[in-house]
């Protein structure tokens, strides 16, 4: 059995070593394709492999068609919007993710971005503190829960809205559960996005919603760029000189945002949320173990295209 680790943005070397060990112990082979710069390299690399580990790397119908021996793709991470699930199912390929493995890393970055916003990008001017400020966590999954845990240490007043997570479980964490996105955005000066990119959520963060945020609003996005209505975001930043947008996923209209709002818009140069040695290790090794467990025991616990 041969597994390809296909990572345009590589894991930390120690994590790659750990993944290799897992496969070695199971008498399986590992091949590595890092920092590839075009799709053809990926098309060539997938040709004779039984399994693939990816990050935000795109596995579409063309890649799946080229991967003749492929049985399983594991997205080392939470979001699997980069995999064409229908095409995978049509090719009888199992797709899995590794939920929770990089949640703390992403949550720490979300708080880091809040501090950066509160301190005016460390530009020397007098900023503000997070203590006592209202934080809205939009979706209370693995990352959202970690954001709540860390934000408590900052002394923030924490609110959350999640359409699927039980209210009692949210409130047990000392977080106030609100009943709609509108209520969350109306209540909170800081909002941290943790919704996945799905047909329902795409472009759902729009002008009508953002305009409800209180004075000196800060929107933090460590989720997906697709959930933002980018035209509306420009309109909003124009209408609200007090509004800041900080993101870990460079928007499609980055150049326009940079030019128009240099003090109120910030993006990391490369998606950094899960880019820690710990998260790489957690997610990468979990992915490798899931692949071994799939081939040895037929375990499909984390399958997302059932
Ligand atoms: C995830 O969905 O787990 C994160 O967005 C991490 O993405 P990355 O592996 O590309 O850093």
mmCIF file of C-alpha atoms and ligand atoms in Angstrom:
data_model
loop_
_atom_site.group_PDB
_atom_site.id
_atom_site.type_symbol
_atom_site.label_atom_id
_atom_site.label_comp_id
_atom_site.label_asym_id
_atom_site.label_seq_id
_atom_site.Cartn_x
_atom_site.Cartn_y
_atom_site.Cartn_z
ATOM 1 C CA UNK A 1 0.000 0.000 0.000
ATOM 2 C CA UNK A 2 1.325 3.396 -0.964
ATOM 3 C CA UNK A 3 0.268 6.760 0.518
ATOM 4 C CA UNK A 4 1.033 10.112 -1.051
ATOM 5 C CA UNK A 5 1.408 13.109 1.239
ATOM 6 C CA UNK A 6 0.419 15.939 -1.116
ATOM 7 C CA UNK A 7 0.910 19.255 0.627
ATOM 8 C CA UNK A 8 1.378 22.480 -1.283
ATOM 9 C CA UNK A 9 1.897 24.026 2.171
ATOM 10 C CA UNK A 10 4.116 21.419 3.877
ATOM 11 C CA UNK A 11 3.746 19.965 7.351
ATOM 12 C CA UNK A 12 6.565 20.569 9.831
ATOM 13 C CA UNK A 13 9.407 18.059 9.115
ATOM 14 C CA UNK A 14 8.812 16.278 12.458
ATOM 15 C CA UNK A 15 5.192 15.660 11.499
ATOM 16 C CA UNK A 16 6.245 14.163 8.161
ATOM 17 C CA UNK A 17 8.674 11.934 10.056
ATOM 18 C CA UNK A 18 5.842 10.862 12.375
ATOM 19 C CA UNK A 19 3.541 10.074 9.453
ATOM 20 C CA UNK A 20 6.272 8.020 7.757
ATOM 21 C CA UNK A 21 6.777 6.039 11.010
ATOM 22 C CA UNK A 22 3.071 5.172 11.220
ATOM 23 C CA UNK A 23 3.159 3.769 7.683
ATOM 24 C CA UNK A 24 6.528 2.061 8.183
ATOM 25 C CA UNK A 25 5.182 0.246 11.251
ATOM 26 C CA UNK A 26 2.283 -0.989 9.136
ATOM 27 C CA UNK A 27 4.653 -2.040 6.325
ATOM 28 C CA UNK A 28 3.222 0.628 4.050
ATOM 29 C CA UNK A 29 5.061 2.968 1.715
ATOM 30 C CA UNK A 30 5.042 6.795 1.820
ATOM 31 C CA UNK A 31 5.712 9.230 -1.026
ATOM 32 C CA UNK A 32 5.988 12.957 -0.555
ATOM 33 C CA UNK A 33 4.953 15.818 -2.834
ATOM 34 C CA UNK A 34 5.497 19.172 -1.156
ATOM 35 C CA UNK A 35 5.343 22.773 -2.396
ATOM 36 C CA UNK A 36 4.115 21.747 -5.843
ATOM 37 C CA UNK A 37 3.436 24.676 -8.104
ATOM 38 C CA UNK A 38 1.062 23.245 -10.704
ATOM 39 C CA UNK A 39 -1.731 20.725 -10.957
ATOM 40 C CA UNK A 40 0.169 18.479 -13.387
ATOM 41 C CA UNK A 41 2.637 17.609 -10.619
ATOM 42 C CA UNK A 42 -0.246 16.416 -8.472
ATOM 43 C CA UNK A 43 -1.853 14.565 -11.404
ATOM 44 C CA UNK A 44 1.420 12.706 -11.986
ATOM 45 C CA UNK A 45 1.945 11.964 -8.301
ATOM 46 C CA UNK A 46 -1.492 10.421 -7.675
ATOM 47 C CA UNK A 47 -1.249 7.903 -10.487
ATOM 48 C CA UNK A 48 -0.171 4.801 -8.539
ATOM 49 C CA UNK A 49 -1.113 5.516 -4.941
ATOM 50 C CA UNK A 50 -3.716 3.798 -2.751
ATOM 51 C CA UNK A 51 -4.173 6.691 -0.326
ATOM 52 C CA UNK A 52 -3.572 10.429 -0.207
ATOM 53 C CA UNK A 53 -3.119 12.794 2.731
ATOM 54 C CA UNK A 54 -3.877 16.417 1.887
ATOM 55 C CA UNK A 55 -4.368 19.767 3.590
ATOM 56 C CA UNK A 56 -6.148 22.538 1.647
ATOM 57 C CA UNK A 57 -4.955 20.848 -1.558
ATOM 58 C CA UNK A 58 -7.709 20.535 -4.142
ATOM 59 C CA UNK A 59 -8.810 17.012 -5.027
ATOM 60 C CA UNK A 60 -11.280 17.434 -7.871
ATOM 61 C CA UNK A 61 -12.848 15.100 -10.438
ATOM 62 C CA UNK A 62 -9.757 15.276 -12.682
ATOM 63 C CA UNK A 63 -7.392 14.268 -9.879
ATOM 64 C CA UNK A 64 -9.734 11.461 -8.843
ATOM 65 C CA UNK A 65 -9.944 10.183 -12.425
ATOM 66 C CA UNK A 66 -6.133 10.158 -12.680
ATOM 67 C CA UNK A 67 -5.741 8.297 -9.373
ATOM 68 C CA UNK A 68 -6.582 4.840 -10.692
ATOM 69 C CA UNK A 69 -5.576 2.883 -7.564
ATOM 70 C CA UNK A 70 -6.930 5.336 -5.023
ATOM 71 C CA UNK A 71 -9.156 4.054 -2.207
ATOM 72 C CA UNK A 72 -8.984 6.797 0.393
ATOM 73 C CA UNK A 73 -8.253 10.534 0.744
ATOM 74 C CA UNK A 74 -7.737 11.981 4.207
ATOM 75 C CA UNK A 75 -7.906 15.718 4.661
ATOM 76 C CA UNK A 76 -5.534 16.349 7.589
ATOM 77 C CA UNK A 77 -7.736 19.033 9.076
ATOM 78 C CA UNK A 78 -11.361 19.924 9.580
ATOM 79 C CA UNK A 79 -12.780 21.493 6.398
ATOM 80 C CA UNK A 80 -13.147 19.236 3.362
ATOM 81 C CA UNK A 81 -14.651 21.739 0.928
ATOM 82 C CA UNK A 82 -11.491 21.250 -1.172
ATOM 83 C CA UNK A 83 -12.515 17.688 -2.089
ATOM 84 C CA UNK A 84 -15.156 16.875 -4.694
ATOM 85 C CA UNK A 85 -17.149 14.440 -2.574
ATOM 86 C CA UNK A 86 -19.553 13.392 -5.350
ATOM 87 C CA UNK A 87 -16.694 12.584 -7.693
ATOM 88 C CA UNK A 88 -14.948 10.671 -4.888
ATOM 89 C CA UNK A 89 -18.088 8.644 -4.214
ATOM 90 C CA UNK A 90 -18.478 7.964 -7.947
ATOM 91 C CA UNK A 91 -14.886 6.637 -7.988
ATOM 92 C CA UNK A 92 -15.594 4.578 -4.823
ATOM 93 C CA UNK A 93 -13.013 6.605 -2.908
ATOM 94 C CA UNK A 94 -13.543 7.112 0.822
ATOM 95 C CA UNK A 95 -12.963 10.688 2.036
ATOM 96 C CA UNK A 96 -12.186 11.439 5.684
ATOM 97 C CA UNK A 97 -11.168 14.446 7.751
ATOM 98 C CA UNK A 98 -9.433 14.625 11.146
ATOM 99 C CA UNK A 99 -11.821 16.815 13.164
ATOM 100 C CA UNK A 100 -10.456 18.722 16.138
ATOM 101 C CA UNK A 101 -6.786 17.969 15.542
ATOM 102 C CA UNK A 102 -5.791 21.535 14.705
ATOM 103 C CA UNK A 103 -8.587 23.339 16.559
ATOM 104 C CA UNK A 104 -6.413 24.833 19.298
ATOM 105 C CA UNK A 105 -3.903 26.193 16.774
ATOM 106 C CA UNK A 106 -6.659 27.956 14.811
ATOM 107 C CA UNK A 107 -8.261 29.285 18.001
ATOM 108 C CA UNK A 108 -4.963 30.734 19.238
ATOM 109 C CA UNK A 109 -4.556 32.559 15.930
ATOM 110 C CA UNK A 110 -8.112 33.940 16.154
ATOM 111 C CA UNK A 111 -7.282 35.473 19.541
ATOM 112 C CA UNK A 112 -3.954 36.712 18.170
ATOM 113 C CA UNK A 113 -5.796 38.526 15.399
ATOM 114 C CA UNK A 114 -8.146 40.067 17.977
ATOM 115 C CA UNK A 115 -5.186 41.420 19.940
ATOM 116 C CA UNK A 116 -3.646 42.732 16.694
ATOM 117 C CA UNK A 117 -6.907 44.543 15.877
ATOM 118 C CA UNK A 118 -7.348 45.919 19.399
ATOM 119 C CA UNK A 119 -3.769 47.289 19.361
ATOM 120 C CA UNK A 120 -4.192 48.936 15.941
ATOM 121 C CA UNK A 121 -1.748 46.623 14.212
ATOM 122 C CA UNK A 122 0.988 47.596 16.712
ATOM 123 C CA UNK A 123 1.330 50.961 14.978
ATOM 124 C CA UNK A 124 2.306 52.885 18.109
ATOM 125 C CA UNK A 125 -1.084 54.510 18.678
ATOM 126 C CA UNK A 126 -3.185 53.904 21.769
ATOM 127 C CA UNK A 127 -5.348 50.821 21.260
ATOM 128 C CA UNK A 128 -7.808 48.994 23.476
ATOM 129 C CA UNK A 129 -8.035 45.815 25.558
ATOM 130 C CA UNK A 130 -10.092 42.685 25.100
ATOM 131 C CA UNK A 131 -11.054 42.558 28.795
ATOM 132 C CA UNK A 132 -14.806 43.022 29.189
ATOM 133 C CA UNK A 133 -15.470 43.194 25.426
ATOM 134 C CA UNK A 134 -18.256 41.135 23.887
ATOM 135 C CA UNK A 135 -17.099 38.266 21.706
ATOM 136 C CA UNK A 136 -19.490 36.400 19.410
ATOM 137 C CA UNK A 137 -18.429 32.934 18.337
ATOM 138 C CA UNK A 138 -20.171 32.073 15.094
ATOM 139 C CA UNK A 139 -20.472 28.273 15.221
ATOM 140 C CA UNK A 140 -19.517 26.382 18.328
ATOM 141 C CA UNK A 141 -17.559 23.449 16.936
ATOM 142 C CA UNK A 142 -14.054 22.312 17.863
ATOM 143 C CA UNK A 143 -12.450 25.666 17.008
ATOM 144 C CA UNK A 144 -15.274 27.740 18.496
ATOM 145 C CA UNK A 145 -15.032 25.884 21.798
ATOM 146 C CA UNK A 146 -11.282 26.502 21.972
ATOM 147 C CA UNK A 147 -11.813 30.188 21.196
ATOM 148 C CA UNK A 148 -14.254 30.364 24.124
ATOM 149 C CA UNK A 149 -11.763 28.653 26.450
ATOM 150 C CA UNK A 150 -8.944 31.058 25.560
ATOM 151 C CA UNK A 151 -11.149 34.177 25.451
ATOM 152 C CA UNK A 152 -12.234 33.452 29.023
ATOM 153 C CA UNK A 153 -8.627 34.013 30.068
ATOM 154 C CA UNK A 154 -8.791 37.458 28.459
ATOM 155 C CA UNK A 155 -11.916 38.205 30.501
ATOM 156 C CA UNK A 156 -14.130 38.673 27.463
ATOM 157 C CA UNK A 157 -17.914 38.371 27.673
ATOM 158 C CA UNK A 158 -18.574 35.379 25.459
ATOM 159 C CA UNK A 159 -21.600 34.648 23.272
ATOM 160 C CA UNK A 160 -22.147 31.950 20.665
ATOM 161 C CA UNK A 161 -24.613 30.975 18.002
ATOM 162 C CA UNK A 162 -24.694 27.514 16.515
ATOM 163 C CA UNK A 163 -27.674 26.143 14.618
ATOM 164 C CA UNK A 164 -26.768 22.541 15.463
ATOM 165 C CA UNK A 165 -24.921 22.489 18.793
ATOM 166 C CA UNK A 166 -27.135 22.097 21.895
ATOM 167 C CA UNK A 167 -27.771 25.312 23.856
ATOM 168 C CA UNK A 168 -27.231 23.525 27.202
ATOM 169 C CA UNK A 169 -23.772 22.353 26.102
ATOM 170 C CA UNK A 170 -22.819 25.916 25.127
ATOM 171 C CA UNK A 171 -24.090 27.368 28.397
ATOM 172 C CA UNK A 172 -22.300 24.680 30.410
ATOM 173 C CA UNK A 173 -19.065 26.316 29.199
ATOM 174 C CA UNK A 174 -20.117 29.662 30.677
ATOM 175 C CA UNK A 175 -20.932 30.993 27.201
ATOM 176 C CA UNK A 176 -24.254 32.717 26.475
ATOM 177 C CA UNK A 177 -26.081 30.928 23.656
ATOM 178 C CA UNK A 178 -27.953 33.295 21.347
ATOM 179 C CA UNK A 179 -30.817 32.267 19.121
ATOM 180 C CA UNK A 180 -29.814 33.639 15.712
ATOM 181 C CA UNK A 181 -26.882 34.979 13.703
ATOM 182 C CA UNK A 182 -28.613 38.375 13.718
ATOM 183 C CA UNK A 183 -28.670 38.399 17.511
ATOM 184 C CA UNK A 184 -24.991 37.426 17.654
ATOM 185 C CA UNK A 185 -23.892 40.185 15.280
ATOM 186 C CA UNK A 186 -26.127 42.773 16.953
ATOM 187 C CA UNK A 187 -24.739 41.935 20.387
ATOM 188 C CA UNK A 188 -21.015 41.518 19.843
ATOM 189 C CA UNK A 189 -18.244 43.999 19.066
ATOM 190 C CA UNK A 190 -15.924 41.103 18.165
ATOM 191 C CA UNK A 191 -17.177 38.240 16.005
ATOM 192 C CA UNK A 192 -15.039 35.193 15.247
ATOM 193 C CA UNK A 193 -16.141 33.053 12.309
ATOM 194 C CA UNK A 194 -16.031 29.260 12.585
ATOM 195 C CA UNK A 195 -18.610 28.135 10.042
ATOM 196 C CA UNK A 196 -17.675 25.739 7.227
ATOM 197 C CA UNK A 197 -17.986 26.670 3.566
ATOM 198 C CA UNK A 198 -21.135 24.964 2.260
ATOM 199 C CA UNK A 199 -23.723 25.935 -0.378
ATOM 200 C CA UNK A 200 -25.804 27.382 2.502
ATOM 201 C CA UNK A 201 -23.030 29.439 4.118
ATOM 202 C CA UNK A 202 -21.316 30.758 0.970
ATOM 203 C CA UNK A 203 -21.499 34.583 0.892
ATOM 204 C CA UNK A 204 -23.790 34.449 3.933
ATOM 205 C CA UNK A 205 -21.727 37.042 5.842
ATOM 206 C CA UNK A 206 -23.141 40.021 4.042
ATOM 207 C CA UNK A 207 -23.836 43.723 4.426
ATOM 208 C CA UNK A 208 -27.223 43.256 6.121
ATOM 209 C CA UNK A 209 -25.636 41.138 8.837
ATOM 210 C CA UNK A 210 -22.376 43.042 9.346
ATOM 211 C CA UNK A 211 -24.057 46.424 9.522
ATOM 212 C CA UNK A 212 -25.793 45.237 12.704
ATOM 213 C CA UNK A 213 -22.496 45.008 14.594
ATOM 214 C CA UNK A 214 -21.940 47.583 17.358
ATOM 215 C CA UNK A 215 -19.462 50.464 17.215
ATOM 216 C CA UNK A 216 -15.772 49.591 16.707
ATOM 217 C CA UNK A 217 -16.730 46.232 15.273
ATOM 218 C CA UNK A 218 -14.052 43.646 14.508
ATOM 219 C CA UNK A 219 -14.712 40.619 12.304
ATOM 220 C CA UNK A 220 -12.171 37.798 12.530
ATOM 221 C CA UNK A 221 -12.143 35.100 9.857
ATOM 222 C CA UNK A 222 -10.078 31.967 10.424
ATOM 223 C CA UNK A 223 -12.695 29.832 8.664
ATOM 224 C CA UNK A 224 -13.098 30.180 4.883
ATOM 225 C CA UNK A 225 -13.041 33.183 2.530
ATOM 226 C CA UNK A 226 -16.050 31.816 0.628
ATOM 227 C CA UNK A 227 -18.444 32.561 3.503
ATOM 228 C CA UNK A 228 -17.877 36.310 3.073
ATOM 229 C CA UNK A 229 -19.759 38.354 0.516
ATOM 230 C CA UNK A 230 -16.669 40.275 -0.615
ATOM 231 C CA UNK A 231 -18.504 43.038 -2.489
ATOM 232 C CA UNK A 232 -20.630 43.640 0.598
ATOM 233 C CA UNK A 233 -17.516 43.723 2.764
ATOM 234 C CA UNK A 234 -16.085 46.598 0.691
ATOM 235 C CA UNK A 235 -19.408 48.435 0.890
ATOM 236 C CA UNK A 236 -19.500 47.933 4.643
ATOM 237 C CA UNK A 237 -15.905 49.076 5.237
ATOM 238 C CA UNK A 238 -16.702 52.187 3.169
ATOM 239 C CA UNK A 239 -19.868 52.912 5.152
ATOM 240 C CA UNK A 240 -18.371 52.113 8.573
ATOM 241 C CA UNK A 241 -14.982 53.789 9.274
ATOM 242 C CA UNK A 242 -14.996 52.069 12.687
ATOM 243 C CA UNK A 243 -15.119 48.538 11.216
ATOM 244 C CA UNK A 244 -12.109 46.179 10.958
ATOM 245 C CA UNK A 245 -11.731 42.906 9.074
ATOM 246 C CA UNK A 246 -8.882 40.521 9.873
ATOM 247 C CA UNK A 247 -8.576 37.234 8.085
ATOM 248 C CA UNK A 248 -6.362 34.170 7.774
ATOM 249 C CA UNK A 249 -7.651 33.454 4.276
ATOM 250 C CA UNK A 250 -6.702 36.007 1.659
ATOM 251 C CA UNK A 251 -9.860 37.323 -0.011
ATOM 252 C CA UNK A 252 -10.338 37.388 -3.781
ATOM 253 C CA UNK A 253 -10.342 41.207 -3.639
ATOM 254 C CA UNK A 254 -7.197 41.502 -1.486
ATOM 255 C CA UNK A 255 -5.623 44.243 -3.654
ATOM 256 C CA UNK A 256 -8.722 46.436 -3.447
ATOM 257 C CA UNK A 257 -9.036 45.965 0.330
ATOM 258 C CA UNK A 258 -5.346 46.701 0.876
ATOM 259 C CA UNK A 259 -5.513 49.858 -1.156
ATOM 260 C CA UNK A 260 -8.758 51.214 0.284
ATOM 261 C CA UNK A 261 -8.484 50.163 3.932
ATOM 262 C CA UNK A 262 -4.805 49.706 4.860
ATOM 263 C CA UNK A 263 -5.454 50.352 8.571
ATOM 264 C CA UNK A 264 -8.642 48.323 8.927
ATOM 265 C CA UNK A 265 -7.950 45.257 6.805
ATOM 266 C CA UNK A 266 -5.351 42.587 7.496
ATOM 267 C CA UNK A 267 -4.666 39.198 5.969
ATOM 268 C CA UNK A 268 -1.982 36.669 6.801
ATOM 269 C CA UNK A 269 0.209 36.144 3.715
ATOM 270 C CA UNK A 270 -0.513 32.399 3.807
ATOM 271 C CA UNK A 271 -3.211 30.518 5.727
ATOM 272 C CA UNK A 272 -1.538 30.106 9.116
ATOM 273 C CA UNK A 273 -4.277 28.857 11.463
ATOM 274 C CA UNK A 274 -3.224 25.224 11.449
ATOM 275 C CA UNK A 275 0.421 25.954 10.719
ATOM 276 C CA UNK A 276 2.004 24.897 14.011
ATOM 277 C CA UNK A 277 4.268 21.936 14.647
ATOM 278 C CA UNK A 278 1.714 20.629 17.160
ATOM 279 C CA UNK A 279 -1.262 20.858 14.804
ATOM 280 C CA UNK A 280 0.735 19.372 11.907
ATOM 281 C CA UNK A 281 1.703 16.498 14.126
ATOM 282 C CA UNK A 282 -1.805 15.954 15.484
ATOM 283 C CA UNK A 283 -3.600 16.165 12.146
ATOM 284 C CA UNK A 284 -0.905 14.435 10.058
ATOM 285 C CA UNK A 285 -0.476 11.471 12.370
ATOM 286 C CA UNK A 286 -4.238 11.145 12.898
ATOM 287 C CA UNK A 287 -4.614 11.024 9.094
ATOM 288 C CA UNK A 288 -1.937 8.330 8.793
ATOM 289 C CA UNK A 289 -3.496 6.245 11.576
ATOM 290 C CA UNK A 290 -6.942 6.544 9.998
ATOM 291 C CA UNK A 291 -5.526 5.255 6.705
ATOM 292 C CA UNK A 292 -3.844 2.274 8.374
ATOM 293 C CA UNK A 293 -7.020 1.526 10.358
ATOM 294 C CA UNK A 294 -9.047 1.730 7.155
ATOM 295 C CA UNK A 295 -6.844 -0.735 5.265
ATOM 296 C CA UNK A 296 -6.270 -3.098 8.206
ATOM 297 C CA UNK A 297 -9.676 -3.030 9.953
ATOM 298 C CA UNK A 298 -12.014 -1.390 7.452
ATOM 299 C CA UNK A 299 -12.679 1.455 9.927
ATOM 300 C CA UNK A 300 -14.595 4.304 8.245
ATOM 301 C CA UNK A 301 -15.460 6.289 11.398
ATOM 302 C CA UNK A 302 -14.333 9.646 10.023
ATOM 303 C CA UNK A 303 -15.733 9.182 6.509
ATOM 304 C CA UNK A 304 -17.479 12.331 5.243
ATOM 305 C CA UNK A 305 -18.875 11.017 1.940
ATOM 306 C CA UNK A 306 -21.127 8.273 3.369
HETATM 307 C C1 LIG B 1 -8.813 23.120 8.428
HETATM 308 O O1 LIG B 1 -9.880 23.053 7.796
HETATM 309 O O2 LIG B 1 -8.440 22.205 9.187
HETATM 310 C C2 LIG B 1 -7.971 24.357 8.345
HETATM 311 O O3 LIG B 1 -8.526 25.269 7.499
HETATM 312 C C3 LIG B 1 -6.503 24.077 8.044
HETATM 313 O O4 LIG B 1 -6.126 24.214 6.703
HETATM 314 P P1 LIG B 1 -4.612 23.907 6.240
HETATM 315 O O5 LIG B 1 -4.333 22.475 6.501
HETATM 316 O O6 LIG B 1 -4.574 24.242 4.786
HETATM 317 O O7 LIG B 1 -3.680 24.791 7.023
#
